Short mmCIF file of C-alpha atoms in Angstrom, two decimals:
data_model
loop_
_atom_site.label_atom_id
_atom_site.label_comp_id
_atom_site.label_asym_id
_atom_site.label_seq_id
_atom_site.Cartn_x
_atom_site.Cartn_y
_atom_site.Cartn_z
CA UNK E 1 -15.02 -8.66 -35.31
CA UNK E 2 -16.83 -12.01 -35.42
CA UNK E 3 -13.68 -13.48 -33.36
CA UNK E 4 -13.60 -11.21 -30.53
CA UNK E 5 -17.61 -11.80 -30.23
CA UNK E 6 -17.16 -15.39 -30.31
CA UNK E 7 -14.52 -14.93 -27.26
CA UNK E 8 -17.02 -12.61 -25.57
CA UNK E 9 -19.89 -15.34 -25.65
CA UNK E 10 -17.02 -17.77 -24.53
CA UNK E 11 -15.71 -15.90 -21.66
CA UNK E 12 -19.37 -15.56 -20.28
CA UNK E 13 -20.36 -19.32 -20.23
CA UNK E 14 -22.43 -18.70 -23.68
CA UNK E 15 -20.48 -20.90 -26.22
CA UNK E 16 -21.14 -24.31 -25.24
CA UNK E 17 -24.35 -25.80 -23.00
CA UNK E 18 -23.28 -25.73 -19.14
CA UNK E 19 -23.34 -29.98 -17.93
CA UNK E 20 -23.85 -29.81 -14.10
CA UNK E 21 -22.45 -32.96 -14.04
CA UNK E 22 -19.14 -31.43 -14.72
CA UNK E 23 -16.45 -30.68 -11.76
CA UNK E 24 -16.87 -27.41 -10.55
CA UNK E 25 -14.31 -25.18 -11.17
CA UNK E 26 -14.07 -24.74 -7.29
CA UNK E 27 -12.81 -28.83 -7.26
CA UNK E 28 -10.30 -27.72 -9.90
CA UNK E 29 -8.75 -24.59 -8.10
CA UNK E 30 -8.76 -26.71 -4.55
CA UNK E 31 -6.56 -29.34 -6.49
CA UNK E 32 -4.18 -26.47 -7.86
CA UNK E 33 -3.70 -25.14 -4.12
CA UNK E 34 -2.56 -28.54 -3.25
CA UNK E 35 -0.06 -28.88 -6.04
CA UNK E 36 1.25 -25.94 -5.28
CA UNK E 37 1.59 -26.52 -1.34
CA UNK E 38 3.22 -29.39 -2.51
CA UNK E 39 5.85 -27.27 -4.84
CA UNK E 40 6.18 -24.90 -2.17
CA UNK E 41 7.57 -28.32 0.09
CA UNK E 42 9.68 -29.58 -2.40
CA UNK E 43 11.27 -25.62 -2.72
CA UNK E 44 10.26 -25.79 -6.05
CA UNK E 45 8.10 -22.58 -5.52
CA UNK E 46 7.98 -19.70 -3.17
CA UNK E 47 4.88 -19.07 -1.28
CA UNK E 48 2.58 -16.01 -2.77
CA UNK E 49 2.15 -13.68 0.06
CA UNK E 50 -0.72 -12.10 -1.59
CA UNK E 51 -2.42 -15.53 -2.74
CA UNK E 52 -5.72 -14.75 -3.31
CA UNK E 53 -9.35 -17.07 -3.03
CA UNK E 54 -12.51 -15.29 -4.47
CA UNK E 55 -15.79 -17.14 -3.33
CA UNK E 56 -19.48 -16.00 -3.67
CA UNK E 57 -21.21 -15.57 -0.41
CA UNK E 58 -24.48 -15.94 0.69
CA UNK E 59 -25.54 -12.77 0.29
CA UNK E 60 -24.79 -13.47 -3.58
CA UNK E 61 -21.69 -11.19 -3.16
CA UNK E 62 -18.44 -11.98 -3.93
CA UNK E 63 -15.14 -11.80 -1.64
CA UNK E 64 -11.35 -12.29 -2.18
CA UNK E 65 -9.61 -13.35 0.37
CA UNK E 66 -5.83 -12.61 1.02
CA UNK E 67 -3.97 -13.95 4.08
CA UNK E 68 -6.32 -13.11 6.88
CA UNK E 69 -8.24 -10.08 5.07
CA UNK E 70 -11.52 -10.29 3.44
CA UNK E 71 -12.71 -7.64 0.82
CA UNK E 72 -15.99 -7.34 -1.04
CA UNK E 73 -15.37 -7.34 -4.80
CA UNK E 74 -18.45 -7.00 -6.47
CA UNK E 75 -17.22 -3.79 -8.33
CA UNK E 76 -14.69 -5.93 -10.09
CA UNK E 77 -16.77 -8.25 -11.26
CA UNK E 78 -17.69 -7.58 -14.90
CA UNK E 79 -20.41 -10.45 -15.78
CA UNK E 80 -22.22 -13.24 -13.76
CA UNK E 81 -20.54 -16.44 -14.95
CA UNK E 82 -22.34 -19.88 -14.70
CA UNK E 83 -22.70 -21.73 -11.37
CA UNK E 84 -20.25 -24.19 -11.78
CA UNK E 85 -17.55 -21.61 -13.02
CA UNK E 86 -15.40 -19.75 -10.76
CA UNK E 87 -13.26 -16.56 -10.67
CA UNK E 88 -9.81 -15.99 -9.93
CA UNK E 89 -6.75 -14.00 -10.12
CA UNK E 90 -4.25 -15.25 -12.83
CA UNK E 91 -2.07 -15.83 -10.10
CA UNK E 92 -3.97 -18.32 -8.34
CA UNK E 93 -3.63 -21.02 -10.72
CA UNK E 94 -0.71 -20.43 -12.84
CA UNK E 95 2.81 -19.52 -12.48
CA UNK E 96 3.83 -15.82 -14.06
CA UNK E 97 7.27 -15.57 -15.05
CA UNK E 98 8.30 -11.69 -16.22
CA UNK E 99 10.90 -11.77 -18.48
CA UNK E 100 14.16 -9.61 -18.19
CA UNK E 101 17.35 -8.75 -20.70
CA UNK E 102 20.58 -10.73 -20.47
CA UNK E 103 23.46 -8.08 -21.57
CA UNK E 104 23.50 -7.20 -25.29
CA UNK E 105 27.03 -8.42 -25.68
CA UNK E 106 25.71 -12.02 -24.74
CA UNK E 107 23.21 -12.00 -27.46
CA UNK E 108 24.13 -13.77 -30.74
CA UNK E 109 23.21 -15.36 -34.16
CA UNK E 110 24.77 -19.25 -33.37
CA UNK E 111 21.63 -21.23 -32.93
CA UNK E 112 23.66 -23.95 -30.93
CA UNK E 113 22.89 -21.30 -27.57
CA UNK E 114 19.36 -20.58 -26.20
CA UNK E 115 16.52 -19.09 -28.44
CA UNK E 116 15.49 -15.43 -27.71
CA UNK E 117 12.53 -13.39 -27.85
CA UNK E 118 12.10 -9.75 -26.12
CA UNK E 119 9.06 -8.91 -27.98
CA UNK E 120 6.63 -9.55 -30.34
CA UNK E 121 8.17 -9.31 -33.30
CA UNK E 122 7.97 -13.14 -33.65
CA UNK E 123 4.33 -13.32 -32.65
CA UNK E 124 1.98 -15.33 -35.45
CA UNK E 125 -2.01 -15.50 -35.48
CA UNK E 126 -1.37 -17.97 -32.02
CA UNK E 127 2.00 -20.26 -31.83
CA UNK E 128 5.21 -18.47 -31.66
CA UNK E 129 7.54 -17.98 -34.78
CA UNK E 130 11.27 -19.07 -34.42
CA UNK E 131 13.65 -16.02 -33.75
CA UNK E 132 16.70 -15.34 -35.43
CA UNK E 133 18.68 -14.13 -31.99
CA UNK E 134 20.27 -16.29 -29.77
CA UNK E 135 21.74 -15.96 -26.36
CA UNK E 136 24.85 -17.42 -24.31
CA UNK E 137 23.38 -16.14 -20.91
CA UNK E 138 20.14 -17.40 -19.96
CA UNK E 139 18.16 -14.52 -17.67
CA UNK E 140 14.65 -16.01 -17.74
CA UNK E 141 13.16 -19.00 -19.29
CA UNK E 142 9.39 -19.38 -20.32
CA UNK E 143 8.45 -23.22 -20.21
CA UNK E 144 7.35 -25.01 -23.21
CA UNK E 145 3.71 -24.98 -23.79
CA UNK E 146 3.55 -21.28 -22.20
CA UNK E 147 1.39 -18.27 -23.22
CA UNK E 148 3.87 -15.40 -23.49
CA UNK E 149 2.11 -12.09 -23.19
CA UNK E 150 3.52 -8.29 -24.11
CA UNK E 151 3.91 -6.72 -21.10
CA UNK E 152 5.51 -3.90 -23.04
CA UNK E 153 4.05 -1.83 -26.15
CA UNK E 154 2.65 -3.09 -27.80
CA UNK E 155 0.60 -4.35 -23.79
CA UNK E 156 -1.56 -7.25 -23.82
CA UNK E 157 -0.07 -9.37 -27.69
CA UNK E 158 -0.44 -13.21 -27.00
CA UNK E 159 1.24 -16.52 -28.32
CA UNK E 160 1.74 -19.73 -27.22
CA UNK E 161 5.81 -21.13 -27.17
CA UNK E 162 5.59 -24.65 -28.00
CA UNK E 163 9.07 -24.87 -26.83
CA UNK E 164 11.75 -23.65 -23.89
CA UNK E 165 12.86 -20.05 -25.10
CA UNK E 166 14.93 -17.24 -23.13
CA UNK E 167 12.65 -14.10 -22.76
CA UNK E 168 13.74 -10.57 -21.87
CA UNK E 169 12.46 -7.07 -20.34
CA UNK E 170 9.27 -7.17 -23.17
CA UNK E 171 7.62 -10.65 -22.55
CA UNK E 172 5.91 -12.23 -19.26
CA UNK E 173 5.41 -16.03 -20.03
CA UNK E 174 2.15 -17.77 -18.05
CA UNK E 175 1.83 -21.56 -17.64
CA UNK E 176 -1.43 -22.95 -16.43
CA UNK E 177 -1.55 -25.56 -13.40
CA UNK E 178 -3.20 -28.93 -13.90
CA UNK E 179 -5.18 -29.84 -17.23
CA UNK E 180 -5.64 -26.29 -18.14
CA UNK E 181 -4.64 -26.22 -21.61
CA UNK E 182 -1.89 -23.46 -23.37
CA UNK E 183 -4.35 -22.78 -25.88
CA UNK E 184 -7.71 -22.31 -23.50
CA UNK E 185 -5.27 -19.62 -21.64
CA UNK E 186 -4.16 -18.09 -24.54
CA UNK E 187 -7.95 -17.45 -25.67
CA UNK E 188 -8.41 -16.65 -22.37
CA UNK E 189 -5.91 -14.22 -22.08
CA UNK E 190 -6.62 -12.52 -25.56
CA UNK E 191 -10.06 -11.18 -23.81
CA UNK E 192 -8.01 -8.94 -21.40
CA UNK E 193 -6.54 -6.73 -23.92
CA UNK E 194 -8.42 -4.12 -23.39
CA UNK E 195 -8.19 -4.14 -19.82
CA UNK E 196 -4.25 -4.55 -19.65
CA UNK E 197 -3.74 -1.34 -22.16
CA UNK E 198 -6.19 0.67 -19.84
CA UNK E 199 -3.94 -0.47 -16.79
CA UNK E 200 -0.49 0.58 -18.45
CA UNK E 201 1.51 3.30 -17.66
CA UNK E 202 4.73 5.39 -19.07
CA UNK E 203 5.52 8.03 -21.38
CA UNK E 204 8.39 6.49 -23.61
CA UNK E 205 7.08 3.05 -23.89
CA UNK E 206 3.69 1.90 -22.06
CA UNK E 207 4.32 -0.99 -20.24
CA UNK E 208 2.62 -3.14 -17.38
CA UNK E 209 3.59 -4.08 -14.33
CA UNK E 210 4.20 -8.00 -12.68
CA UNK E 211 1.24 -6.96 -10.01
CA UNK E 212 -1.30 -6.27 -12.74
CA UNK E 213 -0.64 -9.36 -14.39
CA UNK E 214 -0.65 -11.57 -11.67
CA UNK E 215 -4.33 -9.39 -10.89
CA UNK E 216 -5.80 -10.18 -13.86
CA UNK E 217 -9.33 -11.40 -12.84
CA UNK E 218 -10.55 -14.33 -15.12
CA UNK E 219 -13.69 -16.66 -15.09
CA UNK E 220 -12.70 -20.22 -15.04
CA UNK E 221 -14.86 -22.79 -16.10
CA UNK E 222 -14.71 -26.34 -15.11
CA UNK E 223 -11.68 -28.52 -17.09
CA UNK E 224 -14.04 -30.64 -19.18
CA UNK E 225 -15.98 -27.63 -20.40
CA UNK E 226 -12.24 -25.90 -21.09
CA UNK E 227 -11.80 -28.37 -23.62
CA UNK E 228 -14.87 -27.81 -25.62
CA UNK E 229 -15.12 -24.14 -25.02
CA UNK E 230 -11.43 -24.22 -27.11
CA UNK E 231 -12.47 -26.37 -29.67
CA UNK E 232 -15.50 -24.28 -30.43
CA UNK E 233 -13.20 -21.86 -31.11
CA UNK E 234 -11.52 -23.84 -32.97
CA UNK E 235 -13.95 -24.61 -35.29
CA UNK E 236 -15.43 -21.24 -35.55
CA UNK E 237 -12.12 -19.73 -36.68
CA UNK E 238 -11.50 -22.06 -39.11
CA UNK E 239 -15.31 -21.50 -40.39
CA UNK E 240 -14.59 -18.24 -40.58
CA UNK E 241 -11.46 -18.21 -42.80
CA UNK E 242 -12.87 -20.95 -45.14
CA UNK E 243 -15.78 -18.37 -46.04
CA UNK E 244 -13.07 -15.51 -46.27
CA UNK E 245 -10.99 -17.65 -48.62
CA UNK E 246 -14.08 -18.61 -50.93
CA UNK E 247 -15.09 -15.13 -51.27
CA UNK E 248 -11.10 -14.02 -52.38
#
């Protein structure tokens, strides 16, 4: 569709002129390191064992490295991405929260207890519908402003939460570090559909697991070029359904 090529030229630096005047990416995911260091002090945080940092060398190659190893990734990467973008595992710059179940007899209809969701059924064309369950036992939250993302079938559905909800076993909830903007991930994210289906597995329901979200390799421009990537979007979308509703 006209969408998904619109994200395609998006997601390869091809929507908006490149400014080298902008912060690099790099600048941006250094600062995220820091704030997190800084979490991980104030306990707020554990440490990520595997945290990864992909850099190009100077052999034009690009390397991830984890801890103390360094691997080659070149067959990984999908696209060559603008100078002043960067890749990186979903991981490294924003926290991944996989949802899970509170017991069924702890779920309710009395609105005055914590909104749930375990799956899509609330989903709308991007922010999240309000449910109509309700629970007394909070298992995991998802933070306000967070993209939540089926983990379960149907793998790889996206919406944003504009507020603090409960999720269980179905939902993973992802919330950006920094300026990086709900809706820039959630555009973001919708590109790796395709990728996250080919990665589940299971014969009753497919599902994914927390390691191939957290994997989830993603080009990240700088923040100021976030921003107008999304509203590009923006205004190509609504473009789009303005022609669709004058030919009705």
């Amino acid at each position: 569709s006209v969408k998904s090529k619109i994200l395609d030229l998006a997601i390869r630096g091809k929507l908006v002129p490149q400014n080298p005047n902008d912060e690099p990416a790099s600048v941006l995911l250094e600062r995220i390191r820091a704030e997190k260091e800084e979490l991980i002090k104030q306990g707020k945080i554990k440490r990520d064992k595997k945290e990864s940092v992909i850099f190009k060398g100077d052999d034009n190659s690009y390397y991830e490295k984890i801890g103390d190893e360094i691997t080659c990734i070149d067959d990984e990467i999908p696209f060559e991405i603008p100078d002043n973008w960067c890749w990186a595992r979903l991981s490294s710059f924003t926290e991944v929260i996989m949802g899970s179940s509170p017991r069924s007899q702890d779920i309710c209809r009395d609105s005055n207890y914590t909104e749930f969701h375990q799956g899509k059924i609330y989903f709308s064309d991007c922010l999240l519908k309000k449910s109509n369950q309700y629970t007394k036992n909070i298992s995991k939250i998802a933070p306000k402003n967070s993209v939540l993302l089926c983990v379960r079938a149907p793998v790889g559905e996206v919406n944003i939460t504009d507020r603090e909800i409960c999720i269980g076993r179905g939902l993973s909830s992802i919330h950006a570090y920094d300026k990086i903007q709900s809706d820039f991930l959630f555009y973001w994210l919708k590109t790796q559909k395709r990728v996250l289906v080919s990665k589940s597995t299971g014969s009753t329901f497919s599902a994914i697991t927390v390691d191939t979200v957290k994997n989830i390799l993603l080009p990240i421009p700088p923040i100021t070029e976030q921003l107008k990537i999304t509203q590009k979007i923006l205004d190509f979308n609504s473009n789009i359904e303005s022609i669709k509703a004058s030919l009705r």
